[in-house]
Coordinates of C-alpha atoms and ligand atoms in Angstrom, one line a residue:
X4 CA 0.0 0.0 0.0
X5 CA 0.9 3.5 -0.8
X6 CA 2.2 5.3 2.3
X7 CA 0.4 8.3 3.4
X8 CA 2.4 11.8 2.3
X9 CA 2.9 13.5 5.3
X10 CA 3.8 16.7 3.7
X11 CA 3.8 20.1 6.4
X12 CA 1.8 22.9 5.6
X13 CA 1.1 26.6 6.4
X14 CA -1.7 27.4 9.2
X15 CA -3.8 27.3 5.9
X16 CA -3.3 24.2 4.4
X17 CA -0.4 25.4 2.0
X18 CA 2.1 22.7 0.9
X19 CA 5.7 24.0 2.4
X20 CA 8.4 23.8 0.2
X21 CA 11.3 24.4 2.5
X22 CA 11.1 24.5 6.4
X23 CA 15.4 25.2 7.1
X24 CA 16.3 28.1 4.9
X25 CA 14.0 31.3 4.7
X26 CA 13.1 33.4 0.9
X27 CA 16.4 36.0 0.2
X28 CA 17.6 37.8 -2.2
X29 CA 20.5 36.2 -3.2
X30 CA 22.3 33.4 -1.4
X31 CA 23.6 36.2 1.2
X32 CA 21.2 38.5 1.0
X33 CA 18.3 39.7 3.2
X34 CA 15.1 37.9 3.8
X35 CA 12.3 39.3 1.7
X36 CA 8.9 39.7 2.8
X37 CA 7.3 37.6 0.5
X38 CA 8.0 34.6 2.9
X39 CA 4.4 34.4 4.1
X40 CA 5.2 31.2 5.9
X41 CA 8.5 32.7 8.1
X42 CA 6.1 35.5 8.8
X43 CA 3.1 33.2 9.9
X44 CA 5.4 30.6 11.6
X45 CA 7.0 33.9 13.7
X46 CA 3.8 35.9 14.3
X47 CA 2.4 32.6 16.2
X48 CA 5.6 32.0 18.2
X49 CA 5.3 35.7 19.5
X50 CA 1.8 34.9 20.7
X51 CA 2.1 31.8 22.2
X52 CA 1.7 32.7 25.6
X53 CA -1.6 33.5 27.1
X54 CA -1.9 35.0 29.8
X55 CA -0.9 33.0 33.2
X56 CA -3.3 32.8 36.1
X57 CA -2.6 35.2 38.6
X58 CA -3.0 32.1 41.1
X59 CA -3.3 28.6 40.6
X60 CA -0.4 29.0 37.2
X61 CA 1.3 26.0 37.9
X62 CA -0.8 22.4 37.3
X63 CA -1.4 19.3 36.1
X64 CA -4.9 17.4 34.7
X65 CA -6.3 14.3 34.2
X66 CA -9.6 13.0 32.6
X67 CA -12.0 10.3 34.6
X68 CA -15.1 9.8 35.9
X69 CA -17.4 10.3 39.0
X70 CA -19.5 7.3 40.3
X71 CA -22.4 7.4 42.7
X72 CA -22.6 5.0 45.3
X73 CA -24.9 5.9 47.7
X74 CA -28.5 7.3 47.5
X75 CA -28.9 11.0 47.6
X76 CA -31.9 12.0 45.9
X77 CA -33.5 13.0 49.1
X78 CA -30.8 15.8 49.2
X79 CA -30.8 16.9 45.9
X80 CA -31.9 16.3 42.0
X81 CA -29.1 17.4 40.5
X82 CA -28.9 14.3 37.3
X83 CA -25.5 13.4 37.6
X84 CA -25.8 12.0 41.4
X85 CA -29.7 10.3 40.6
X86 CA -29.0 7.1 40.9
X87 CA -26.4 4.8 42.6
X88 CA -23.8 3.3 40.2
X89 CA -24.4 6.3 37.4
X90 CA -21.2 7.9 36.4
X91 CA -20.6 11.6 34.5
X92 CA -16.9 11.8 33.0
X93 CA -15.0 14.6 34.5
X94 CA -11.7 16.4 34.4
X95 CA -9.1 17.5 37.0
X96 CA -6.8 20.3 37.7
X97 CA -4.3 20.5 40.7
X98 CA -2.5 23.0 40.9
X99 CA 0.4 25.0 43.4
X100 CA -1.7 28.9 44.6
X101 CA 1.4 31.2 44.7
X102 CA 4.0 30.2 42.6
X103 CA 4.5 31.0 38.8
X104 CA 3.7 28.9 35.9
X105 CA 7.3 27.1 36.0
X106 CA 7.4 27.1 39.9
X107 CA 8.1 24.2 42.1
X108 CA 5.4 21.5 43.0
X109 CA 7.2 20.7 46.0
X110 CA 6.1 24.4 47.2
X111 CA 4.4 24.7 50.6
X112 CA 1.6 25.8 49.4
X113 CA -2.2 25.3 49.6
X114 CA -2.7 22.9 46.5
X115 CA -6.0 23.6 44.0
X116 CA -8.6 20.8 43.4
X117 CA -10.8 21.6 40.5
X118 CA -13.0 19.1 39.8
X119 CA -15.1 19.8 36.1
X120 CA -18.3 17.1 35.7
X121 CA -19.6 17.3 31.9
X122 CA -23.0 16.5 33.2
X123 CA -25.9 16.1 31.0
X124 CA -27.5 19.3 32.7
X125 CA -24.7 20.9 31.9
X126 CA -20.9 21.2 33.5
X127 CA -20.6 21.5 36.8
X128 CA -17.2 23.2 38.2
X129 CA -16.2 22.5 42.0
X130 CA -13.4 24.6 42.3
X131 CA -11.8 23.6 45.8
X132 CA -8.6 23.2 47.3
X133 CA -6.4 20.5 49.5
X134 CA -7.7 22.7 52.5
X135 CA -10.8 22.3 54.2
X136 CA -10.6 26.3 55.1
X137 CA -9.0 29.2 53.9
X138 CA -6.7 32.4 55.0
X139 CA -9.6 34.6 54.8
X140 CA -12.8 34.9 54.6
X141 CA -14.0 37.9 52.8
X142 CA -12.9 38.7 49.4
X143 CA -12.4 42.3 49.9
X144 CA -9.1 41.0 51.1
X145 CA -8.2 38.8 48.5
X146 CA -6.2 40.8 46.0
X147 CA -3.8 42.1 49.4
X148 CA -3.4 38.8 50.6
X149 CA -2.2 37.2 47.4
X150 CA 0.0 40.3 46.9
X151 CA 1.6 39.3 50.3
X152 CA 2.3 35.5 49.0
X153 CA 4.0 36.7 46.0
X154 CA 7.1 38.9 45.0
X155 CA 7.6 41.8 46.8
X156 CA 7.4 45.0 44.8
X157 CA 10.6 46.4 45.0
X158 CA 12.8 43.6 45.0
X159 CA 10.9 40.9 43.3
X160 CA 11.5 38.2 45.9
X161 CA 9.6 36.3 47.8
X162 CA 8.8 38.5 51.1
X163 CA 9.0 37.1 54.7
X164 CA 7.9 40.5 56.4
X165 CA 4.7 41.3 53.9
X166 CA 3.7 37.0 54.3
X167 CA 4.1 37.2 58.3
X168 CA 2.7 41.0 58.3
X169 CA -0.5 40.5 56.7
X170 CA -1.5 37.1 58.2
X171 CA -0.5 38.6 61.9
X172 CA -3.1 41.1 61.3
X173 CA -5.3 39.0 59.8
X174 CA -5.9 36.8 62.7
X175 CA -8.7 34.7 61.0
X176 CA -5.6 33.3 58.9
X177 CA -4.5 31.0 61.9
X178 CA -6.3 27.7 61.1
X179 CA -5.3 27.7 57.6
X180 CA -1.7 29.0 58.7
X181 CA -1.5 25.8 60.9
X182 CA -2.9 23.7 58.1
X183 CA -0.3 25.1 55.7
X184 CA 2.6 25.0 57.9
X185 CA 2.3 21.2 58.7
X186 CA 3.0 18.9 56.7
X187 CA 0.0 19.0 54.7
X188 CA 1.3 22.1 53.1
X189 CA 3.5 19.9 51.4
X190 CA 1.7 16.9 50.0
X191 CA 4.0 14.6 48.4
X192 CA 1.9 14.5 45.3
X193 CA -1.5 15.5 44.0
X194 CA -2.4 11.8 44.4
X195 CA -1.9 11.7 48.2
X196 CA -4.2 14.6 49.7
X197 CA -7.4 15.4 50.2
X198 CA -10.0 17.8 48.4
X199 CA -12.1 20.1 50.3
X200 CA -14.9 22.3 48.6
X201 CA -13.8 24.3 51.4
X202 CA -17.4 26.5 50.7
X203 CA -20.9 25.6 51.5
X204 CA -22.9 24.6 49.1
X205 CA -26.7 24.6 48.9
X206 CA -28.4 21.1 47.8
X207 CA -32.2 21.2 47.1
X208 CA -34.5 18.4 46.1
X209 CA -37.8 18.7 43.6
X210 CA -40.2 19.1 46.8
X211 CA -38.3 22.2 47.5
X212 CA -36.4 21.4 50.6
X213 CA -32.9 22.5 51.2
X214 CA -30.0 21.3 53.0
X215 CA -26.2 22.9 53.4
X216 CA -23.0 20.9 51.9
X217 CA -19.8 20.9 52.2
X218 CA -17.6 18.6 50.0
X219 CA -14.4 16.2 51.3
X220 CA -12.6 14.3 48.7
X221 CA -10.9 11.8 50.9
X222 CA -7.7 10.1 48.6
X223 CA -7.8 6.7 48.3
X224 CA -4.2 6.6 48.2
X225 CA -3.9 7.6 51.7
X226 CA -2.4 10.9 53.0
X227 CA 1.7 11.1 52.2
X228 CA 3.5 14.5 52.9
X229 CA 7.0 16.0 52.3
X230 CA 9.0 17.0 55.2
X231 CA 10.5 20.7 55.0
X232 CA 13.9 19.1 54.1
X233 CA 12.5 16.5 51.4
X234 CA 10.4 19.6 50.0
X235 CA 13.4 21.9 49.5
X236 CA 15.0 19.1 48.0
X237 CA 12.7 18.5 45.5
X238 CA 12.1 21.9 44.8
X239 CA 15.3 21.9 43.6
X240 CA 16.5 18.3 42.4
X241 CA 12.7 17.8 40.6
X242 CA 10.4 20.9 40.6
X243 CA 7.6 19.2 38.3
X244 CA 7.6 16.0 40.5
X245 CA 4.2 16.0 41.3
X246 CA 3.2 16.8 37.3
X247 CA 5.2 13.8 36.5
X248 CA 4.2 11.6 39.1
X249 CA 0.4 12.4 38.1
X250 CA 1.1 11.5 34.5
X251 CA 3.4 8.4 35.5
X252 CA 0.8 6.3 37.6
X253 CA -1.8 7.2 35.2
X254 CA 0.2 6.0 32.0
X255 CA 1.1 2.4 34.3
X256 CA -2.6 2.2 34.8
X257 CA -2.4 2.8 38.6
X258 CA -5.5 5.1 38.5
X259 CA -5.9 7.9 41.6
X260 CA -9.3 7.8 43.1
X261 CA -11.1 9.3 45.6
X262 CA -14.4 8.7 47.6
X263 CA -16.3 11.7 48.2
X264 CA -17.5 12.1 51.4
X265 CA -20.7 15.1 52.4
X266 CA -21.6 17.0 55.0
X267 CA -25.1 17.4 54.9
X268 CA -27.1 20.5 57.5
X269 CA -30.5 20.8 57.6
X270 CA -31.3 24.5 57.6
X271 CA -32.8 24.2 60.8
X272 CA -29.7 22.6 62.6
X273 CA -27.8 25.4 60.5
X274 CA -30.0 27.9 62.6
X275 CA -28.2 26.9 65.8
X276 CA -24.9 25.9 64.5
X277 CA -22.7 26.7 66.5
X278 CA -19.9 27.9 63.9
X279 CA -21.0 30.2 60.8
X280 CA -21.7 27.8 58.1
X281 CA -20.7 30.5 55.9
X282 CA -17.2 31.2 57.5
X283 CA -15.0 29.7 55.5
X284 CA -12.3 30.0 57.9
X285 CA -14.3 27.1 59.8
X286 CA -14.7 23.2 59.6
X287 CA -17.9 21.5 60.5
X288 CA -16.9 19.1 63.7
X289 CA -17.5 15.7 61.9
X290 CA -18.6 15.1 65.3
X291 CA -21.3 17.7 64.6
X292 CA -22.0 16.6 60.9
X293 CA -21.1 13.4 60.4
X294 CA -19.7 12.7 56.7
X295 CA -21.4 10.6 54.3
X296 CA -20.0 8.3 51.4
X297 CA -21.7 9.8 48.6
X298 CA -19.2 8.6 45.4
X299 CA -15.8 7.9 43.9
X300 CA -13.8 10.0 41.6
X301 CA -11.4 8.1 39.3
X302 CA -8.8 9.8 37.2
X303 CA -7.7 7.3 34.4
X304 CA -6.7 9.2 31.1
X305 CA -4.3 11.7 30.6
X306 CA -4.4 14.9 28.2
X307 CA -2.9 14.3 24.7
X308 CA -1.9 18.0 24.8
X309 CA -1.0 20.4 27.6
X310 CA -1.4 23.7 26.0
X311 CA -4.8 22.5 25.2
X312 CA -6.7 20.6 27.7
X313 CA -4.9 21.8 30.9
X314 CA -3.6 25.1 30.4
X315 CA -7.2 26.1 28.3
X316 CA -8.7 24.3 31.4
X317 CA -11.4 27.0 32.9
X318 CA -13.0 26.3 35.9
X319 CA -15.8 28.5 37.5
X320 CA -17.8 28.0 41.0
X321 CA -20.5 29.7 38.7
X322 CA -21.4 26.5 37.1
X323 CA -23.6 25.0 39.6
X324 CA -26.3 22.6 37.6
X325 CA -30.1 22.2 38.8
X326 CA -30.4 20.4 42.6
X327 CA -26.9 22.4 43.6
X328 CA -26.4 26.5 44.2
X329 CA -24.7 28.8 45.3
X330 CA -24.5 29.3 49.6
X331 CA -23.8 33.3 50.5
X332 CA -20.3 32.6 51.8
X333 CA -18.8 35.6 50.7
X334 CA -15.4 34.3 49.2
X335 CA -18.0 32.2 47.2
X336 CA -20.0 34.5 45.4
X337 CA -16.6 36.7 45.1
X338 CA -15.4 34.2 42.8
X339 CA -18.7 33.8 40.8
X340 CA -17.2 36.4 39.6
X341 CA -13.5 36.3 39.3
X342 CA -13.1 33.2 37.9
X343 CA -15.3 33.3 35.0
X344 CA -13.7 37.0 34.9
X345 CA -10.3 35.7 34.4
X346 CA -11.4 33.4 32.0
X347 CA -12.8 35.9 29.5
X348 CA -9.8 38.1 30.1
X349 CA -6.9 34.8 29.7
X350 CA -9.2 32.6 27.1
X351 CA -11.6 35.1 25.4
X352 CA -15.5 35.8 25.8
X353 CA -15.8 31.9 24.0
X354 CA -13.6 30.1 26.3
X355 CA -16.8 27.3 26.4
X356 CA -16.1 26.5 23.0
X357 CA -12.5 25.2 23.9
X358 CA -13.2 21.4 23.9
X359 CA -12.1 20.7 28.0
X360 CA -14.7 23.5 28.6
X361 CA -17.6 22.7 26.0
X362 CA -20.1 21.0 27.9
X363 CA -19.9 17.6 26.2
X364 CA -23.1 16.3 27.4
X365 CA -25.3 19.3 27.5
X366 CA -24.4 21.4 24.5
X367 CA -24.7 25.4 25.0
X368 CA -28.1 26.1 23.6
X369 CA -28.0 30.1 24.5
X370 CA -28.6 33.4 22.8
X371 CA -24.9 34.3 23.2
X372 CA -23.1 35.2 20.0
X373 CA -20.1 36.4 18.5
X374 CA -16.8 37.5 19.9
X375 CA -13.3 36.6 19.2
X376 CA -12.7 33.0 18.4
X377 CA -16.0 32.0 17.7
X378 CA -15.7 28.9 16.1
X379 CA -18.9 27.2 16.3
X380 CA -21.5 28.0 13.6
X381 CA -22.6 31.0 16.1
X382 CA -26.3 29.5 16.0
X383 CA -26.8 29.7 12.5
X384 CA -29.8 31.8 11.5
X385 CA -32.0 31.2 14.5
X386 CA -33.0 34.0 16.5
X387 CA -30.2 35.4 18.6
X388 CA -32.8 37.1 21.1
X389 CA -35.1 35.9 23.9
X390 CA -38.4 36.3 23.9
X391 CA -38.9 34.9 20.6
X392 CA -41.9 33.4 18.4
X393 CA -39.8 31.6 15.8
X394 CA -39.0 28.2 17.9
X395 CA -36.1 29.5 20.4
X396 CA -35.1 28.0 23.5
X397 CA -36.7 29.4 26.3
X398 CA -35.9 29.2 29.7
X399 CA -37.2 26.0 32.3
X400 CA -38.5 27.4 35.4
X401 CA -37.9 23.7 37.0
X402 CA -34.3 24.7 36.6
X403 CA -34.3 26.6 39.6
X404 CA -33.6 26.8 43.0
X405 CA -35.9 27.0 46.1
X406 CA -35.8 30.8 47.8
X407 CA -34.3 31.0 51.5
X408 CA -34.7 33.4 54.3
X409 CA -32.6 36.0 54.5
X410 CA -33.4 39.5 56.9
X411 CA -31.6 42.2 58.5
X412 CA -29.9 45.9 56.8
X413 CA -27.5 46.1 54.2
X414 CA -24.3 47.0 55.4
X415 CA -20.7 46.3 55.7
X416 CA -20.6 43.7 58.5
X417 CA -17.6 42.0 60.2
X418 CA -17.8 38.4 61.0
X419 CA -18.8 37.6 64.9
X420 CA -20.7 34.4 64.7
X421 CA -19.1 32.9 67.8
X422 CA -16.1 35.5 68.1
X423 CA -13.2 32.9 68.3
X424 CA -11.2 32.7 65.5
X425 CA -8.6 30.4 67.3
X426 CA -10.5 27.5 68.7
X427 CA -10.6 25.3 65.5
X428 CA -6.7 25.9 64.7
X429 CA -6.2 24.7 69.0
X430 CA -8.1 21.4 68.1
X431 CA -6.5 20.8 65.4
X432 CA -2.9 21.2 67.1
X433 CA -4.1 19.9 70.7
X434 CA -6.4 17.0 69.5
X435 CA -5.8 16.0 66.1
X436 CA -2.3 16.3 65.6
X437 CA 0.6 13.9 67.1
X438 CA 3.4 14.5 68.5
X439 CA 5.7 14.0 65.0
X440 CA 3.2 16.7 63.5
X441 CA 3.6 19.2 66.3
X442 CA 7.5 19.3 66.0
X443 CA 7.6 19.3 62.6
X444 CA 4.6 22.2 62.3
X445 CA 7.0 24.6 64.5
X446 CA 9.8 23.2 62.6
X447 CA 8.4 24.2 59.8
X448 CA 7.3 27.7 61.0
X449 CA 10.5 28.6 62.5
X450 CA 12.2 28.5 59.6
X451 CA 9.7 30.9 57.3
X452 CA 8.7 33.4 60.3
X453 CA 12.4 33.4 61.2
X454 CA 13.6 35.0 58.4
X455 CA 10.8 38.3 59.2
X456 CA 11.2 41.1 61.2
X457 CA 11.3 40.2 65.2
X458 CA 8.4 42.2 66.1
X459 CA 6.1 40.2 63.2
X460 CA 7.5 37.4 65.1
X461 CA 6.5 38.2 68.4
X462 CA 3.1 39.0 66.8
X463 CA 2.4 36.1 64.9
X464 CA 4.0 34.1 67.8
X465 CA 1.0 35.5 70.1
X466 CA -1.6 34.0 67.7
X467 CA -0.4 30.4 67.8
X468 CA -0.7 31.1 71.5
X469 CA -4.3 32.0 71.6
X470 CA -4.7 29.1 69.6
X471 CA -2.9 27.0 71.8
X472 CA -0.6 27.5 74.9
X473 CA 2.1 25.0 74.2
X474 CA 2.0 25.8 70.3
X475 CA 2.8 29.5 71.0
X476 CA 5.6 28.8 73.5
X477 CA 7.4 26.3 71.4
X478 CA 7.1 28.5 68.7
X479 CA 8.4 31.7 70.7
X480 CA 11.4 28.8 72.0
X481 CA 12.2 28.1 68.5
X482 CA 12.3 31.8 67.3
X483 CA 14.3 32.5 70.4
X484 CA 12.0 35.2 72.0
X485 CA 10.7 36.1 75.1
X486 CA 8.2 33.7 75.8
X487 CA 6.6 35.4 78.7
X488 CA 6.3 38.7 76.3
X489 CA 4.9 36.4 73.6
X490 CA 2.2 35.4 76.4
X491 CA 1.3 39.1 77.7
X492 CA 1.2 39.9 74.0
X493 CA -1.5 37.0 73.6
X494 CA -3.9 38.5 76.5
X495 CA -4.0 41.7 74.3
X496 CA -6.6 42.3 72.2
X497 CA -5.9 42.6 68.6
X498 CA -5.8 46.3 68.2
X499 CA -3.5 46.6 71.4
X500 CA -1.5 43.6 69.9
X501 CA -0.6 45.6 66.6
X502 CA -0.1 48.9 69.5
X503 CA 2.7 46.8 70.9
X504 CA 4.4 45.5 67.9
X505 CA 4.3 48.3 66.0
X506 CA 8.3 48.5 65.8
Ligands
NDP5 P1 -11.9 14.8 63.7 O1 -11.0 14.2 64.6 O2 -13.2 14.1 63.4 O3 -11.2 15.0 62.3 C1 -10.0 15.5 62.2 C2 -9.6 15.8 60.8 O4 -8.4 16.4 60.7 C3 -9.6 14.5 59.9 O5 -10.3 14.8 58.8 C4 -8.1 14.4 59.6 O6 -7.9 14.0 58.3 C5 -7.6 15.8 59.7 N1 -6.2 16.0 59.9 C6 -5.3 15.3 60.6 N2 -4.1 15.9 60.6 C7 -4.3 17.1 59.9 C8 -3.4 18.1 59.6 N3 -2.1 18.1 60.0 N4 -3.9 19.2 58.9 C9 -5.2 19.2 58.6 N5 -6.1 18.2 58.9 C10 -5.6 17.2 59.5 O7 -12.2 16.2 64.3 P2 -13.2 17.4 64.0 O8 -14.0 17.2 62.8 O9 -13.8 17.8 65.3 O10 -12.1 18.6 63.6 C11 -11.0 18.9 64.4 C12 -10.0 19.7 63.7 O11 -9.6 18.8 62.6 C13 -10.6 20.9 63.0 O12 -10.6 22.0 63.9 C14 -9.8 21.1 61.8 O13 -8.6 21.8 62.1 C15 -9.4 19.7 61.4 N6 -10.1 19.1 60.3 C16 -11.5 19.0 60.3 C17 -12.2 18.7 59.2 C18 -13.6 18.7 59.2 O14 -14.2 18.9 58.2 N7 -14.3 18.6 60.4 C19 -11.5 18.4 57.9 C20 -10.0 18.5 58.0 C21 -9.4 18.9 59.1 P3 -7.6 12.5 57.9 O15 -8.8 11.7 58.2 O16 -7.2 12.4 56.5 O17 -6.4 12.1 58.8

C-alpha cells in the first residue's frame, strides 16, 4: 500500500516547500517579505503565551469519571448523582496557589482541586482546594493577601515580612496558617491529599427542601507529605515532581481515586450551629455533621496536549447545575465572579467552545453570540434574542432553586458568629495532631517566620498562642523570643496587639 504523504503545511493548508532556509535575495542576501510562511510561523511564536493565572499558574490534569454510590436524591436532583452506580466523566486540575507557571510543585503551598463534571444538565465546576478552610474569609481581602504571597514590589522576591505582616493582622488566617505550615502544606503529590470544597454549598431536592454541603474528597491513596527538608530538596533536584508523578501512575494504569464524602445540614440545625456555616475560615466538627459516602472520583486518562486541555482548562464556582447553588459565603460569590472574569480576560468571551470546557453532554443552547474566536456555527440563522416566536429556546423554570430566608440591613458587616477565631486551629494542634506533626509544624514555622522582622515574630507568635498555649511557646522557643512577652502579647486584644508590635 501507498504510504500516506505526510507533507507540512502553512496554518492554511499550504504545501511547504522548504522549512530550514528562509526566501532571500540572493544566497547572502536579506530575507524578503514575500516569505508568508517565516512571517506566519514567527507571528504565532510571539503569541504563544496567554496570559498565566494570577494564582493557581502552575498544574497538572487528568480526565475520569465520577461514580455514585450511595442514595442521595433525598438531598438533591441534581442528574448526575440520581442514581447509585451512574457515572458523569469529569476532568481535574491540581494545581500550586502562589507560585509561577514554571514554579516548584514541591512548594508549601495550599494545592488547588478543581474538579469539572460534563453533566448532562450541563458542567458542573467545584473549584476547591487540598484545605478544608482558607486564610480569609471575605474577598475584599483577597487581592492584598495574594499580593503578600507573591514577589515583593521592589525587589521581586519572595517576602517574609509582607507573608508574616498580613496574616498577623489578619488573625482569622490562623487555622489555615497551621494547616499550611504542617506537613500537609507539602503533599508529596496531587495523588496523596485530600479535596475540600472548602465553601458551603446549597443542595435542594424537587419538593423544594434545602439542606447545606460541604464537599471532602478523601484520597484513596492515603495521605503522604513531604517534610520541609525533602520539600526543598525537590524543589530543587525535581520541581515538576508532582506533574510527572500524576502522568506516570496514570500512564502504568495505577488510577488515583477518591471517595467523596458530604456533610449534609438541615437549615434548621444550621439555625443553631454553633460555627458560621458560611465562615470559611471554619470546619464542621465531623462530630457535629457526620460525613457521608456519597461517590468515587477516578482519574484514568491523561491529556494528549497540555497547552490544550490543561492550560485552556477553565473552571468556574458559577457552574452550579439544577439540585446544587450557590450558599452566601462571601469568598464564594466573590469568585462567581472572578473566575469566569479571568477566564474571559486569559481565554476570550468563548472560552466554552474550547473542547475541555464545552459541555460535552449538554451542549450550550444560548442566545450568546459572537466574539473573538468564535468557532462554532454562532447559531446559524435562529433568533439570537429571547423572547422569541420563531422556535427558540426558552428558559425551564424547574431549573431553579428553592428561595431562603434571608433579613436584617444592608451594610458592611464584620464576621462575629461565635467570636473565636482560634479554637478550631487549637483542636487541630491539641487533639488531632501527634506528637511528630507538632515538632515538625513549629519546625516548619521557624524557619519561614524566622527570616521576618522580630516584632512580626512576636506578633504572629501571640496568635499560635491563643490558639494553643504549648503551640505559641514552642514556637516563641524556636524563634528565640521572650516567651513570657509572647504570652502578655496574647492577652492583648488585637488592636492593642498591633499597638505593641508596632516596631
Ligand atoms: P476529627 O478528629 O473528626 O477530624 C480531624 C480531621 O483532621 C480529619 O479529617 C483528619 O484527616 C484531619 N487532619 C489530621 N491531621 C491534619 C493536619 N495536619 N492538617 C489538617 N487536617 C488534619 O475532628 P473534627 O471534625 O472535630 O475537627 C477537628 C479539627 O480537625 C478541626 O478543627 C480542623 O482543624 C481539622 N479538620 C477538620 C475537618 C472537618 O471537616 N471537620 C477536615 C479536616 C481537618 P484524615 O482523616 O485524613 O487524617
Amino acid at each position: 500500500m501507498e504510504q500516506e504523504k505526510r507533507t507540512l503545511t502553512t496554518a492554511f493548508g499550504i504545501p511547504v516547500p522548504d522549512d530550514l532556509n528562509s526566501f532571500t535575495a540572493g544566497e547572502r542576501g536579506p530575507v524578503l517579505m514575500q516569505d508568508a510562511h517565516l512571517l506566519e510561523k514567527l507571528g504565532h511564536f510571539d503569541r504563544e503565551r496567554i496570559p498565566e493565572r494570577v494564582v493557581h499558574a502552575k498544574g497538572a490534569g487528568a480526565y475520569g469519571y465520577f461514580v455514585v454510590t450511595a442514595d442521595v436524591t433525598r438531598y438533591t436532583h441534581a442528574k448526575f448523582l440520581s442514581e447509585i452506580g451512574k457515572k458523569t466523566e469529569g476532568f481535574v486540575r491540581f494545581s500550586t496557589v502562589g507560585g509561577e507557571k514554571g514554579s516548584a510543585d514541591a512548594a508549601r503551598d495550599p494545592r488547588g482541586f478543581a474538579v469539572k463534571f460534563y453533566t448532562e444538565d450541563g458542567n458542573y465546576d467545584l473549584v476547591g482546594n487540598n484545605t478544608p478552610v482558607f486564610f480569609i474569609r471575605d474577598p475584599l481581602k483577597f487581592p492584598d493577601f495574594i499580593h503578600t504571597q507573591k514577589r515583593h514590589p521592589a525587589t521581586n522576591l519572595p517576602d517574609p515580612d509582607m507573608f508574616w505582616d498580613f496574616l498577623s493582622l489578619t488573625p482569622e488566617s490562623i487555622h489555615q496558617v497551621t494547616i499550611l505550615f504542617s506537613d500537609r502544606g507539602t503533599p508529596a503529590t496531587y495523588r496523596h491529599m485530600h479535596g475540600f470544597s472548602s465553601h458551603t454549598f446549597k443542595w435542594y431536592n424537587r419538593k423544594g427542601e434545602y439542606f447545606w454541603v460541604q464537599y471532602h474528597f478523601k484520597t484513596d491513596q492515603g495521605i503522604k507529605n513531604l517534610t520541609r527538608h525533602e520539600s526543598g530538596r525537590l524543589c530543587g533536584e525535581d520541581p515538576d515532581h508532582a506533574t510527572r508523578d500524576l502522568h506516570e501512575a496514570i500512564e502504568r494504569g495505577d488510577y488515583p481515586s477518591w471517595t467523596l464524602e458530604m456533610q449534609i445540614l438541615t437549615p434548621e440545625k444550621a439555625r443553631d450551629f454553633q460555627w458560621d456555616i458560611f465562615d470559611i475560615t471554619k470546619v464542621w466538627p465531623h462530630g457535629d455533621v457526620p460525613p457521608v459516602k456519597i461517590g468515587k472520583l477516578v482519574l484514568n486518562r491523561n491529556p494528549v496536549n497540555y497547552f490544550a486541555e490543561v492550560e485552556q482548562a477553565a473552571f468556574s464556582p458559577g457552574n452550579v447545575v439544577p439540585g446544587i447553588a450557590i450558599s452566601p459565603d462571601r469568598m464564594l460569590q466573590a469568585r462567581v465572579f472572578s473566575y469566569h472574569d479571568t477566564h474571559l480576560h486569559r481565554l476570550g468571551p468563548n472560552y466554552h467552545l474550547i473542547p475541555v470546557n464545552a459541555p460535552k453532554n449538554a451542549p450550550e443552547k444560548s442566545y450568546q453570540r459572537d466574539g473573538f474566536m468564535r468557532v462554532d456555527d454562532n447559531g446559524r440563522g435562529g433568533p439570537n434574542y429571547w423572547p422569541n416566536s420563531f422556535g427558540g429556546n426558552g428558559p425551564d423554570p424547574a431549573a431553579g432553586e428553592p428561595p431562603f430566608e434571608i433579613s436584617g440591613n444592608a451594610s458592611r458587616f464584620p464576621f462575629t458568629h461565635p467570636n473565636d477565631d482560634f479554637a478550631q486551629a487549637g483542636v487541630l494542634y491539641g487533639k488531632v495532631m501527634k506528637d511528630q506533626d507538632r515538632e515538625n509544624l513549629v519546625g516548619n514555622i521557624v524557619a519561614h517566620l524566622g527570616k521576618a522582622q522580630k516584632r512580626l515574630q512576636l506578633r504572629q507568635a501571640a496568635l499560635f498562642c491563643k490558639a494553643d498555649r504549648d503551640y505559641g511557646r514552642r514556637v516563641a522557643k524556636g524563634l528565640g523570643l521572650d516567651v513570657e512577652r509572647v504570652e502578655r502579647l496574647a492577652e492583648m486584644s488585637q488592636e492593642e496587639r498591633v499597638k505593641a508590635t508596632a516596631q
